[in-house]
mmCIF file of C-alpha atoms in Angstrom:
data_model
loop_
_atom_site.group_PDB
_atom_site.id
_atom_site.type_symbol
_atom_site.label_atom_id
_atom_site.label_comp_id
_atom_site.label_asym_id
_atom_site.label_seq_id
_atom_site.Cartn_x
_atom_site.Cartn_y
_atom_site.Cartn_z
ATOM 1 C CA UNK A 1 -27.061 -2.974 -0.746
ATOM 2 C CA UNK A 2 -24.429 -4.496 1.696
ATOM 3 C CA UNK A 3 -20.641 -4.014 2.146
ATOM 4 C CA UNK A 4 -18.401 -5.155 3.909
ATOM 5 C CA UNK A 5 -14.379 -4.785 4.452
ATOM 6 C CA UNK A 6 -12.171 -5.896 7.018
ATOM 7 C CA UNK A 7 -9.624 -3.319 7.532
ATOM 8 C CA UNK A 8 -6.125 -4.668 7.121
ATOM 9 C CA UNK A 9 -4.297 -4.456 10.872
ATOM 10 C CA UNK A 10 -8.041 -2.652 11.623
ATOM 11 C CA UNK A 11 -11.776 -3.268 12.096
ATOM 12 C CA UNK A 12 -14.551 -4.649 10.000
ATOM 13 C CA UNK A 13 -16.769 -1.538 8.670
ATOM 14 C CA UNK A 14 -20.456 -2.495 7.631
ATOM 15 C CA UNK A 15 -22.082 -0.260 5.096
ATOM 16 C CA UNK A 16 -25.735 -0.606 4.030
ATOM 17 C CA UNK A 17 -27.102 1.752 1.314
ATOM 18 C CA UNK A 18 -29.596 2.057 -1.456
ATOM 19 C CA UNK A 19 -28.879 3.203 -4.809
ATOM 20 C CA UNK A 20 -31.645 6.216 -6.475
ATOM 21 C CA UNK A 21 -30.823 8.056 -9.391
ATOM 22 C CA UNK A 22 -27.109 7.653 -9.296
ATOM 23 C CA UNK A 23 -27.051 8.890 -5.989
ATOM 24 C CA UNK A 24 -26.330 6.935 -2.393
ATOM 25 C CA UNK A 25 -29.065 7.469 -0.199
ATOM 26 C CA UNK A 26 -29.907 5.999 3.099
ATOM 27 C CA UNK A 27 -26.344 5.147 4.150
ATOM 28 C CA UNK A 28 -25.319 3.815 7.479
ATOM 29 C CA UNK A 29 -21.747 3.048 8.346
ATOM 30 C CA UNK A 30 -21.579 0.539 11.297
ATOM 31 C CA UNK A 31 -18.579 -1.901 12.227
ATOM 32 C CA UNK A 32 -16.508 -3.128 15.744
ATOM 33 C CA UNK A 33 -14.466 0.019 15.128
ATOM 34 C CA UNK A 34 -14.074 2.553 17.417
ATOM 35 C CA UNK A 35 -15.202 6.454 16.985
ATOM 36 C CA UNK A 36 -14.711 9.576 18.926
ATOM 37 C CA UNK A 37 -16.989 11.962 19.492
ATOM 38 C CA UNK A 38 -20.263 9.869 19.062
ATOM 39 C CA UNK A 39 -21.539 12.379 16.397
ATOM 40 C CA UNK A 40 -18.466 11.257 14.077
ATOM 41 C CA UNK A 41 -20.719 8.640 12.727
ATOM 42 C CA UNK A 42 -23.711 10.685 12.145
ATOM 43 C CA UNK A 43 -21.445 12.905 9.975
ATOM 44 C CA UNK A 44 -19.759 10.174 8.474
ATOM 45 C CA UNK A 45 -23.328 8.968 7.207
ATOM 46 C CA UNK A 46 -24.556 12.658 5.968
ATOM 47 C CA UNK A 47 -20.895 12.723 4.352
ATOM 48 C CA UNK A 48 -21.754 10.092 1.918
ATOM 49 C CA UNK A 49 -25.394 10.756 2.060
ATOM 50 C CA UNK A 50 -26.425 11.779 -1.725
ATOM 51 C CA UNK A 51 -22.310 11.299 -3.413
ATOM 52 C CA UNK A 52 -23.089 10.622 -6.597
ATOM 53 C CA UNK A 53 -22.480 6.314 -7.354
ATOM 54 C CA UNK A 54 -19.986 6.302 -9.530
ATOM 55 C CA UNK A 55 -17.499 8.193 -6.964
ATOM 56 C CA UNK A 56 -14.143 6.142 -6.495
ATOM 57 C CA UNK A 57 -12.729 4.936 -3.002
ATOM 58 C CA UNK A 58 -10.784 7.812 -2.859
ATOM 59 C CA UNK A 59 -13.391 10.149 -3.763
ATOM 60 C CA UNK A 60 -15.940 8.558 -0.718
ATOM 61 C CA UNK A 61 -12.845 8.661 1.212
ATOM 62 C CA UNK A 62 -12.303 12.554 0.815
ATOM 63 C CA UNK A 63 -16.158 13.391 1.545
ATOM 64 C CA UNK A 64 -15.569 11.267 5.123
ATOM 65 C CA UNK A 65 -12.460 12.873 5.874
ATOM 66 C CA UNK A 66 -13.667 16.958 5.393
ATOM 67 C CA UNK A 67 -17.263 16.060 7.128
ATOM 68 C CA UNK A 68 -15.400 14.508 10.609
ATOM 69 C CA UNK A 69 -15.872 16.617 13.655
ATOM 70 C CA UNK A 70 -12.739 18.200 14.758
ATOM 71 C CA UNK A 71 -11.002 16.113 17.286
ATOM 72 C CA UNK A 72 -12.146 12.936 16.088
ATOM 73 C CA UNK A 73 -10.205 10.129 16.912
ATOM 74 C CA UNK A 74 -10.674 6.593 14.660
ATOM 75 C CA UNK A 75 -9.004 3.621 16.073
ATOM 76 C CA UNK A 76 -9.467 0.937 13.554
ATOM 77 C CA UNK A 77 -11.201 2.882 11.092
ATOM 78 C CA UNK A 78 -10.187 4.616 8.123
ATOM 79 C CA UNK A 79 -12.263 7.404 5.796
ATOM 80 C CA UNK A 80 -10.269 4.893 3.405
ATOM 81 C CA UNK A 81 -11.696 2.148 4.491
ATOM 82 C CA UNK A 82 -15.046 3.578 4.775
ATOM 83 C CA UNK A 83 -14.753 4.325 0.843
ATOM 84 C CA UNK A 84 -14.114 0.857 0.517
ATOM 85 C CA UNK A 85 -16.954 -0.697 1.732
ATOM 86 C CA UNK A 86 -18.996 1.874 0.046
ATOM 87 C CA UNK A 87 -17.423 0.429 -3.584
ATOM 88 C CA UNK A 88 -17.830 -2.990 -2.605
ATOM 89 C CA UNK A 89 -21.744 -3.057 -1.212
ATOM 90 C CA UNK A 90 -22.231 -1.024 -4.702
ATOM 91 C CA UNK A 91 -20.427 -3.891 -6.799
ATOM 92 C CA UNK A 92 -22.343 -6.141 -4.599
ATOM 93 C CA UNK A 93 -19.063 -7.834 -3.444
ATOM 94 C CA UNK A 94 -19.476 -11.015 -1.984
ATOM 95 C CA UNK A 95 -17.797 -11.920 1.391
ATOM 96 C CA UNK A 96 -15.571 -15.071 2.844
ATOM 97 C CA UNK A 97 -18.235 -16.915 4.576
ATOM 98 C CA UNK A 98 -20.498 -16.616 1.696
ATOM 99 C CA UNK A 99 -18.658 -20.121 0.552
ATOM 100 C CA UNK A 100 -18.372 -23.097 1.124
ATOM 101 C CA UNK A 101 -14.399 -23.254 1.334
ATOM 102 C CA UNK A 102 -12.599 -26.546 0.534
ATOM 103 C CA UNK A 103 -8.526 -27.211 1.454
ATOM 104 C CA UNK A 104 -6.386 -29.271 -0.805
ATOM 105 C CA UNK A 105 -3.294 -30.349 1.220
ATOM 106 C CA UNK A 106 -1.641 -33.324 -0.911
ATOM 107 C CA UNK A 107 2.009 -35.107 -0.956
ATOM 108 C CA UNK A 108 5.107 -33.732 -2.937
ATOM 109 C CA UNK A 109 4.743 -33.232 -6.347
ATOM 110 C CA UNK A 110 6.807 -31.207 -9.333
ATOM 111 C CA UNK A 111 7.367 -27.738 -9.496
ATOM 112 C CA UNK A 112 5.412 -27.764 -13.100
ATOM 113 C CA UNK A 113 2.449 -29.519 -11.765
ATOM 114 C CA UNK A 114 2.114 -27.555 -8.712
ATOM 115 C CA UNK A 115 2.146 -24.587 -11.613
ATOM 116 C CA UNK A 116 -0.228 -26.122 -13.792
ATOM 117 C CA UNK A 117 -2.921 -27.262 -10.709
ATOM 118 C CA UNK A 118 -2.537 -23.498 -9.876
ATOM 119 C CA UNK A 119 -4.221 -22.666 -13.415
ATOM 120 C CA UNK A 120 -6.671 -25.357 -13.812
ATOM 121 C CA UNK A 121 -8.111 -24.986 -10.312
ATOM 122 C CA UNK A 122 -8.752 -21.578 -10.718
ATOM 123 C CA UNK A 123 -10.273 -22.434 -14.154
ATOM 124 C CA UNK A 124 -12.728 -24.650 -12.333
ATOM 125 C CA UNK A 125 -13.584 -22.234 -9.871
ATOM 126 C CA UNK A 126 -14.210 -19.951 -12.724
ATOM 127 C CA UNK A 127 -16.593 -22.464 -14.556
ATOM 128 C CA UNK A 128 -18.604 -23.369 -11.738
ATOM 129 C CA UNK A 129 -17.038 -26.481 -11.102
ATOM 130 C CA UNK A 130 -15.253 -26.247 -7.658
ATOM 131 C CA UNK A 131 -15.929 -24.236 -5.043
ATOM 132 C CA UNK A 132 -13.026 -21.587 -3.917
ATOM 133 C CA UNK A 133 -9.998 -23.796 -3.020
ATOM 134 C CA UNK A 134 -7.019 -22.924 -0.266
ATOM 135 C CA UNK A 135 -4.274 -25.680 -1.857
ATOM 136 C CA UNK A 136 -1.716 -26.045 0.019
ATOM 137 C CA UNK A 137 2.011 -26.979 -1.920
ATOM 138 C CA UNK A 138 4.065 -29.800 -0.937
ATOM 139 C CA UNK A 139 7.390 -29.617 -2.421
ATOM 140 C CA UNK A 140 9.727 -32.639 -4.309
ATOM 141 C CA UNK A 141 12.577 -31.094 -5.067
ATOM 142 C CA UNK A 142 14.447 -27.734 -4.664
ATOM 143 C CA UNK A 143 13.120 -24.953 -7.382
ATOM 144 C CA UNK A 144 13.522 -21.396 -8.386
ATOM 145 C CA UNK A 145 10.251 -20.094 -9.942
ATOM 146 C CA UNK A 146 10.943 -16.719 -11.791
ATOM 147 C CA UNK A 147 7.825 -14.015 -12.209
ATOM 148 C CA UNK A 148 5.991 -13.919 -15.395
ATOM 149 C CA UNK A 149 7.768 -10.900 -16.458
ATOM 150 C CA UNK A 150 11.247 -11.356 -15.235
ATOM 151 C CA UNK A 151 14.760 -12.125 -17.350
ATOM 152 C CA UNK A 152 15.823 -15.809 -17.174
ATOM 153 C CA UNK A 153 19.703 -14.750 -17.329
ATOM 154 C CA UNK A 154 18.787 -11.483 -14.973
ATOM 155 C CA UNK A 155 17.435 -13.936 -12.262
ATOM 156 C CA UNK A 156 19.096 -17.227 -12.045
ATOM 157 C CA UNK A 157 22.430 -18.084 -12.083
ATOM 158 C CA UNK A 158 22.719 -21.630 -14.460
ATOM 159 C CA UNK A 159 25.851 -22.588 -12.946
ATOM 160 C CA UNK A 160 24.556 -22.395 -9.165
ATOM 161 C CA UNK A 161 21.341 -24.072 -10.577
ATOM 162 C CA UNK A 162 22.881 -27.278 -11.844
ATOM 163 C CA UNK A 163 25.367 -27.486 -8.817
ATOM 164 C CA UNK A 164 22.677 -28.139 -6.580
ATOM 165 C CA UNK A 165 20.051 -29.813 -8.757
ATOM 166 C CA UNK A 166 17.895 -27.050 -8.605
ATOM 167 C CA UNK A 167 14.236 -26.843 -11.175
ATOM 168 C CA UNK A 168 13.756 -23.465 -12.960
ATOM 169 C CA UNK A 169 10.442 -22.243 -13.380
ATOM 170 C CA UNK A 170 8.147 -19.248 -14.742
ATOM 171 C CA UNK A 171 4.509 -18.875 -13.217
ATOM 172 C CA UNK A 172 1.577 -17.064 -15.025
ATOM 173 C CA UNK A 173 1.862 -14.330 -12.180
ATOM 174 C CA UNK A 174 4.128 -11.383 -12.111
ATOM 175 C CA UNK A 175 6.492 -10.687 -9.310
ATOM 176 C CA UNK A 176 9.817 -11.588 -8.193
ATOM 177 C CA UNK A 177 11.899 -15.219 -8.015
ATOM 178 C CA UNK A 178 11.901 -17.317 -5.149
ATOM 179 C CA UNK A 179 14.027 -20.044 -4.274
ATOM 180 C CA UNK A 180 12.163 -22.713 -2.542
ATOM 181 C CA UNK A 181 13.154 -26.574 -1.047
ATOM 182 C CA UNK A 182 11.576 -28.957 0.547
ATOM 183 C CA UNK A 183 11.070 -28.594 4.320
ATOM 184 C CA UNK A 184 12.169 -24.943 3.979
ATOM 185 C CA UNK A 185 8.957 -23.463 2.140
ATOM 186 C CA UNK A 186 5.244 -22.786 2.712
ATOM 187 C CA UNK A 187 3.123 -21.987 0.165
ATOM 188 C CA UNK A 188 -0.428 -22.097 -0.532
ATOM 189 C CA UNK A 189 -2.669 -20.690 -3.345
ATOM 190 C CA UNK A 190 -6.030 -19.720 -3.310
ATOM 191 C CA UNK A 191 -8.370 -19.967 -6.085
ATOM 192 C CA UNK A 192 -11.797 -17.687 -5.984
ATOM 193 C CA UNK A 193 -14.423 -16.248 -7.553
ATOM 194 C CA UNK A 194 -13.541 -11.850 -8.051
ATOM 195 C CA UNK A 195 -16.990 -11.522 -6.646
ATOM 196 C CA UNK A 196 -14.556 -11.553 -3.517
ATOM 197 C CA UNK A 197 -12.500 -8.901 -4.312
ATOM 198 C CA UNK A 198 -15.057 -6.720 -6.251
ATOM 199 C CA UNK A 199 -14.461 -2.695 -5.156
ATOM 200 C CA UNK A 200 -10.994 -3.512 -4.557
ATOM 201 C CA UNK A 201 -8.268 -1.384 -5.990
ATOM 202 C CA UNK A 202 -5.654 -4.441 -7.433
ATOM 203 C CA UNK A 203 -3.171 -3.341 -4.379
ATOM 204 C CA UNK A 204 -5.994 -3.639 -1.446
ATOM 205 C CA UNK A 205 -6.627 -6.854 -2.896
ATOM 206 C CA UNK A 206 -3.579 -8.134 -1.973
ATOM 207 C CA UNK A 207 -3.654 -7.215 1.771
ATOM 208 C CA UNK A 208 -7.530 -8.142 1.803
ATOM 209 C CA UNK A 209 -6.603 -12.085 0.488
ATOM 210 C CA UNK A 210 -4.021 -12.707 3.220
ATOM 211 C CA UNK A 211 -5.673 -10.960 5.841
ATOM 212 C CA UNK A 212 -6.160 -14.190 7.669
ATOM 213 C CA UNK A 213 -2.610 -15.235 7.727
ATOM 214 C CA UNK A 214 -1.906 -11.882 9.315
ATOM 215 C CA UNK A 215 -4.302 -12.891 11.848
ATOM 216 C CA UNK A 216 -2.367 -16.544 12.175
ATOM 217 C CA UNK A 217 0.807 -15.670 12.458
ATOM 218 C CA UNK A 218 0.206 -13.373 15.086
ATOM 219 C CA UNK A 219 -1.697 -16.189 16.839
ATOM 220 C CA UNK A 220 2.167 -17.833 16.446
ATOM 221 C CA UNK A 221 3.537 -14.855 18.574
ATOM 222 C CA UNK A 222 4.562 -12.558 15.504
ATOM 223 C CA UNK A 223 3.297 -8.900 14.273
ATOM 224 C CA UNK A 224 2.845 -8.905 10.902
ATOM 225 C CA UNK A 225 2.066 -6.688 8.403
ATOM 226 C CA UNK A 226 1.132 -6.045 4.417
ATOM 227 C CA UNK A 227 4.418 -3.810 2.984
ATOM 228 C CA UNK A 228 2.848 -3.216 -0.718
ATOM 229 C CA UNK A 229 2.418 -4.178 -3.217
ATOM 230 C CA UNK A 230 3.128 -7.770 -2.458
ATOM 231 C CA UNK A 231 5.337 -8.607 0.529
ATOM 232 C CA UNK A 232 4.210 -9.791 4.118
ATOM 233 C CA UNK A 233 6.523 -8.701 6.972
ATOM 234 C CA UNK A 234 7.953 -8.120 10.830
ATOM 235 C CA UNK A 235 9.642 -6.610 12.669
ATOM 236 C CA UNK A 236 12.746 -9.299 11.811
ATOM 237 C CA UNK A 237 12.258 -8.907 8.024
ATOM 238 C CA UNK A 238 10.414 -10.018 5.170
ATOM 239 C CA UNK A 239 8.293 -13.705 5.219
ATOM 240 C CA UNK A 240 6.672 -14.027 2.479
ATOM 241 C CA UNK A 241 5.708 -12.449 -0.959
ATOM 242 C CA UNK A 242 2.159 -12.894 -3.049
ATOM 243 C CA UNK A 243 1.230 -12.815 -6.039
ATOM 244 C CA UNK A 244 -1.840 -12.581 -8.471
ATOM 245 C CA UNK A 245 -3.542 -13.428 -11.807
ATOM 246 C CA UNK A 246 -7.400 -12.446 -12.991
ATOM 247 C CA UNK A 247 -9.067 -15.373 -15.112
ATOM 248 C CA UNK A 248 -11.825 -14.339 -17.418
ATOM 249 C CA UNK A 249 -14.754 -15.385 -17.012
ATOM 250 C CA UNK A 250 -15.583 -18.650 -19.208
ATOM 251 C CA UNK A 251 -19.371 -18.886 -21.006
ATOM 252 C CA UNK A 252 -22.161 -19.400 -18.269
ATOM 253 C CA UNK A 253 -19.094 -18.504 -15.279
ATOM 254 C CA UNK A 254 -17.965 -16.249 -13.191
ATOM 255 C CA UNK A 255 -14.264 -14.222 -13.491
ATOM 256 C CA UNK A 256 -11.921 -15.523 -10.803
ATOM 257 C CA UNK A 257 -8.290 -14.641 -9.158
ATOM 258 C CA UNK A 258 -5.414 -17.226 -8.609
ATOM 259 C CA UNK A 259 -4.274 -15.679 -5.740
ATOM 260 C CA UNK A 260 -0.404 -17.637 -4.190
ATOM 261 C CA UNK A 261 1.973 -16.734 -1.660
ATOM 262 C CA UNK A 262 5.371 -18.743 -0.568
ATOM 263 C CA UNK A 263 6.407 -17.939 2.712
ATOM 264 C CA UNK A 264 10.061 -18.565 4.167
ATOM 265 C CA UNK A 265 10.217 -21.737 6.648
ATOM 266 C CA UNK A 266 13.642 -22.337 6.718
ATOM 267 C CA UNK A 267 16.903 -20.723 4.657
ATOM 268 C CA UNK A 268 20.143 -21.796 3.150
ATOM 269 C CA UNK A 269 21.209 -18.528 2.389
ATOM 270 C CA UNK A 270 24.307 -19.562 0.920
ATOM 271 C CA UNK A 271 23.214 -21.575 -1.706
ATOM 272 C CA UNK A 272 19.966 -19.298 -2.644
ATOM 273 C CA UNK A 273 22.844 -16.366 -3.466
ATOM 274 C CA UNK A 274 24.166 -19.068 -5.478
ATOM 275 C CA UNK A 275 21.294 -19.849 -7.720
ATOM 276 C CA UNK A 276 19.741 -16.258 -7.750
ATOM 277 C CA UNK A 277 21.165 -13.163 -8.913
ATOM 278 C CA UNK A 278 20.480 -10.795 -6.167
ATOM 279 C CA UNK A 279 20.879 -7.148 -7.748
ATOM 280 C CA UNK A 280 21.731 -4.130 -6.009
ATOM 281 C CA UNK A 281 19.194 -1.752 -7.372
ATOM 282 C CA UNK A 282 16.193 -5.081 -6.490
ATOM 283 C CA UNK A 283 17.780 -4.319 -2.629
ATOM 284 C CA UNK A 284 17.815 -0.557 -2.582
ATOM 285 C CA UNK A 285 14.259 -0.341 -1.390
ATOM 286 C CA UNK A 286 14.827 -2.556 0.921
ATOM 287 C CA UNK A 287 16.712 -0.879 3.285
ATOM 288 C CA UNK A 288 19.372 -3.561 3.141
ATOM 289 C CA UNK A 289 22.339 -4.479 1.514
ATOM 290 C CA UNK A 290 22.050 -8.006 1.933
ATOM 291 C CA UNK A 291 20.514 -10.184 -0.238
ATOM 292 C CA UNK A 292 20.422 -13.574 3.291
ATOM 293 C CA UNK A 293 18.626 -10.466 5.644
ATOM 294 C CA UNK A 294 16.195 -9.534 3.713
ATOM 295 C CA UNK A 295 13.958 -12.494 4.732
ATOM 296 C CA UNK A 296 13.673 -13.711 7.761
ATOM 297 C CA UNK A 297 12.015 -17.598 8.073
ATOM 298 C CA UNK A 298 9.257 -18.885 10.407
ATOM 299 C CA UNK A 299 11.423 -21.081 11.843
ATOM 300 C CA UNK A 300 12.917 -18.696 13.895
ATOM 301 C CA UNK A 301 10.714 -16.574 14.575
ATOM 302 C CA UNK A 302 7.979 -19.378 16.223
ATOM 303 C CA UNK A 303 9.910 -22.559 16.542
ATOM 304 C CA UNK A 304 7.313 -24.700 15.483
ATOM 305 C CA UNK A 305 7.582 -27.346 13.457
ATOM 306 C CA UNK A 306 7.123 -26.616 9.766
ATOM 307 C CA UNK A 307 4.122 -28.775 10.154
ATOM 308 C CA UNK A 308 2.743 -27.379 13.104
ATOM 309 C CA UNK A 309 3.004 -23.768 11.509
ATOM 310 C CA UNK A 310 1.113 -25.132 8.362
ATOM 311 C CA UNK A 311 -1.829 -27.058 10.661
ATOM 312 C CA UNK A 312 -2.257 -23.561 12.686
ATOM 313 C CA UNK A 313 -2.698 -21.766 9.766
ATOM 314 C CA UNK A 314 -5.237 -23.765 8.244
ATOM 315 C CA UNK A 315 -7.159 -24.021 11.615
ATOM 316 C CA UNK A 316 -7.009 -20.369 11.325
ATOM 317 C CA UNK A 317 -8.953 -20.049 8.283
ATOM 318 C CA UNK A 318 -11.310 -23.204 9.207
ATOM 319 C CA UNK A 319 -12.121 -21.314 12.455
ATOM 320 C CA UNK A 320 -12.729 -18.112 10.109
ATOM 321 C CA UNK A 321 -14.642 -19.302 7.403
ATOM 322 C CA UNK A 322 -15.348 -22.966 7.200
ATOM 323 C CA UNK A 323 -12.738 -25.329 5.559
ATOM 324 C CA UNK A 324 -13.719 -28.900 4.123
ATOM 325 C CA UNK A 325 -11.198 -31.632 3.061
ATOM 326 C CA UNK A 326 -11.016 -31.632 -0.427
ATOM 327 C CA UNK A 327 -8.841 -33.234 -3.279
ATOM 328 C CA UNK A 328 -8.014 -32.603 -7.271
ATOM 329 C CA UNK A 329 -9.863 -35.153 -9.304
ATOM 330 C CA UNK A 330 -8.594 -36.971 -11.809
ATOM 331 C CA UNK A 331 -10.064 -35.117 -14.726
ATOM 332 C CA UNK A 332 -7.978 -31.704 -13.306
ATOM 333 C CA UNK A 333 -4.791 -33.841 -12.497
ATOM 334 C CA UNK A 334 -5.104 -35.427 -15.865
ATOM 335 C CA UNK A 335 -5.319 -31.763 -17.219
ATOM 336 C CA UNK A 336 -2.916 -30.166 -15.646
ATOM 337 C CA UNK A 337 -0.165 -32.750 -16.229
ATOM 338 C CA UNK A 338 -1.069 -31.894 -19.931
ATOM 339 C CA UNK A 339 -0.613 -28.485 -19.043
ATOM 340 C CA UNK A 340 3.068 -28.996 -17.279
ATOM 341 C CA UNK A 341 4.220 -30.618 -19.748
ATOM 342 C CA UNK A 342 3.478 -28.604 -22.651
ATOM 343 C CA UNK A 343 4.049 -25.070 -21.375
ATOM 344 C CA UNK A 344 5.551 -25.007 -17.668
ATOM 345 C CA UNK A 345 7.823 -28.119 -17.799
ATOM 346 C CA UNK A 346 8.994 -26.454 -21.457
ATOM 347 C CA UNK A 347 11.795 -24.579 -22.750
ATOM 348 C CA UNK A 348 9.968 -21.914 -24.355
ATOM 349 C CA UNK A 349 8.082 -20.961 -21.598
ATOM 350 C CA UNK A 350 10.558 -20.772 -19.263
ATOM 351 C CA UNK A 351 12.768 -18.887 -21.394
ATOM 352 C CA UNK A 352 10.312 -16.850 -23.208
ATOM 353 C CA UNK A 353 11.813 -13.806 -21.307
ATOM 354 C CA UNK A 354 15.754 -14.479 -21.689
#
């Protein structure tokens, strides 16, 4: 069996094992890490040597951690991460370059629709259909989309909202609202198979999906990081937040994970503390009081164009993994219209929280 997992801000560790009688045996850890003493590794491999299969990450993790030499220095490398790749080469985890990747990158369209391709995509991936998709959003008109879970009346102010013409929203995934407008947004969704994300806790799985726009942006000249569960940051403040939602797995398919982020371009402060209702106790853990610094846009920090910032980060993940042009057909369009219009474009949805 083979794992692999890219460390977030780290290294890629390799594991290879075999499976007998609920026990690991044969295990080698190998990666572009770096290990001090030498002999760490050869107790790293005796650590896990013979832990029993059904151990958790943080289980593996613990054996790796009491079996290292004392001194040792990891740079890189994590006994987490170790337990990690141990999970997913036993789950038999599939990795990025084991597809064949396609990009969707279309004009403008509605808020709804761009809601409703979100679950139909990811349906096709799940049947077989499509291979995993990287859709990138173009946006028509300005919009607040609310999380799954959240209050309409707790999130979004009505009055602000009709002043400046503004769409309200709820998505299928959980999180917080975000006020988005044309020319001032980026967001992209990806739609795969959970092969990808098999031995995952749900948290890692956030950091492991937008690993590569980590590794773009700081192509662009900014240090970012994953701040859990959901939010992408710098040094300057917050850029984007993610968010997830597992599909089941359909008769004669596979499960899959809708997987979208929306990053900050641009800002007009102002009028997004107009529309949204900021609470206090939402910025306590911020370490802010301020509803406009809490996220910082891409504007300033690489002064690229919004379209230049887009184009690197989709060379990014070409160069990475392979990326072919790729469009919706009109059998999904024609279904996900259907779809906006009878649950994301409606009422009830959007106020099925109050």
């Amino acid at each position: 069996m083979h794992g692999e997992y890219k460390i977030p801000g780290g290294k890629l560790v390799v594991v290879d094992l075999d499976e007998e009688n609920g026990v690991l045996r044969d295990v080698r850890v190998a990666g572009d890490f770096f290990l001090e003493p030498d002999e760490a590794i050869d107790a790293i491999n005796a650590a896990l040597e013979g832990a029993p299969s059904g151990t958790d990450g943080a289980g593996l993790a613990a054996r790796v951690q009491a079996a290292l030499p004392p001194g040792t220095v990891m740079y890189g490398l994590t006994a987490e991460g170790i337990g990690v790749a141990v999970r997913r080469a036993l789950a038999r985890a599939t990795d990025w370059t084991d597809y064949d990747w396609q990009l969707i990158h279309d004009g403008p369209l509605p808020v709804g629709l761009h809601l409703a391709l979100d679950e139909i995509l990811t349906q096709e991936v799940a049947a077989g259909h499509r291979p995993p998709t990287l859709r990138v959003w173009e946006w028509q008109d300005p919009a607040v989309v609310i999380g799954s879970f959240q209050s309409l009346r707790n999130e979004v102010d009505p009055d602000g909202a009709a002043k400046h013409g503004v769409t309200v929203v709820r998505r299928v995934t959980g999180g917080g609202a975000m006020f988005m407008e044309a020319g001032n947004s980026i967001t992209y969704s990806l739609s795969v198979p959970s092969a990808l994300v098999e031995g995952l806790s749900f948290a890692d799985s956030y950091a492991y999906l937008d690993d590569w726009v980590l590794s773009a942006l700081g192509d662009m000249g900014i240090k970012a990081w994953y701040q859990p569960l959901n939010d992408i940051a710098t040094e300057a403040g917050k850029i984007a937040g993610a968010a997830q939602r597992r599909v089941a797995a359909p008769q004669g398919g596979v499960p899959a994970v809708l997987h979208h982020v929306t990053m900050a371009y641009d800002m007009d402060a102002d009028k997004m503390t107009e529309v949204l209702r900021i609470g206090k106790e939402k910025l306590s853990d911020k370490g802010t009081t301020s509803a406009k610094k809490r996220v910082d846009p891409l504007r300033r920090q690489t002064g690229l164009p919004r379209e230049q910032v887009i184009a690197n980060m989709v060379a990014s993940f070409r160069s990475r993994y392979g990326l072919a042009e790729g469009s919706v057909t009109e059998e999904e369009m024609a279904r996900a219209r259907e779809l906006a219009r009878t649950k994301f474009d409606s009422e009830e949805w959007t106020t099925r929280v109050p």
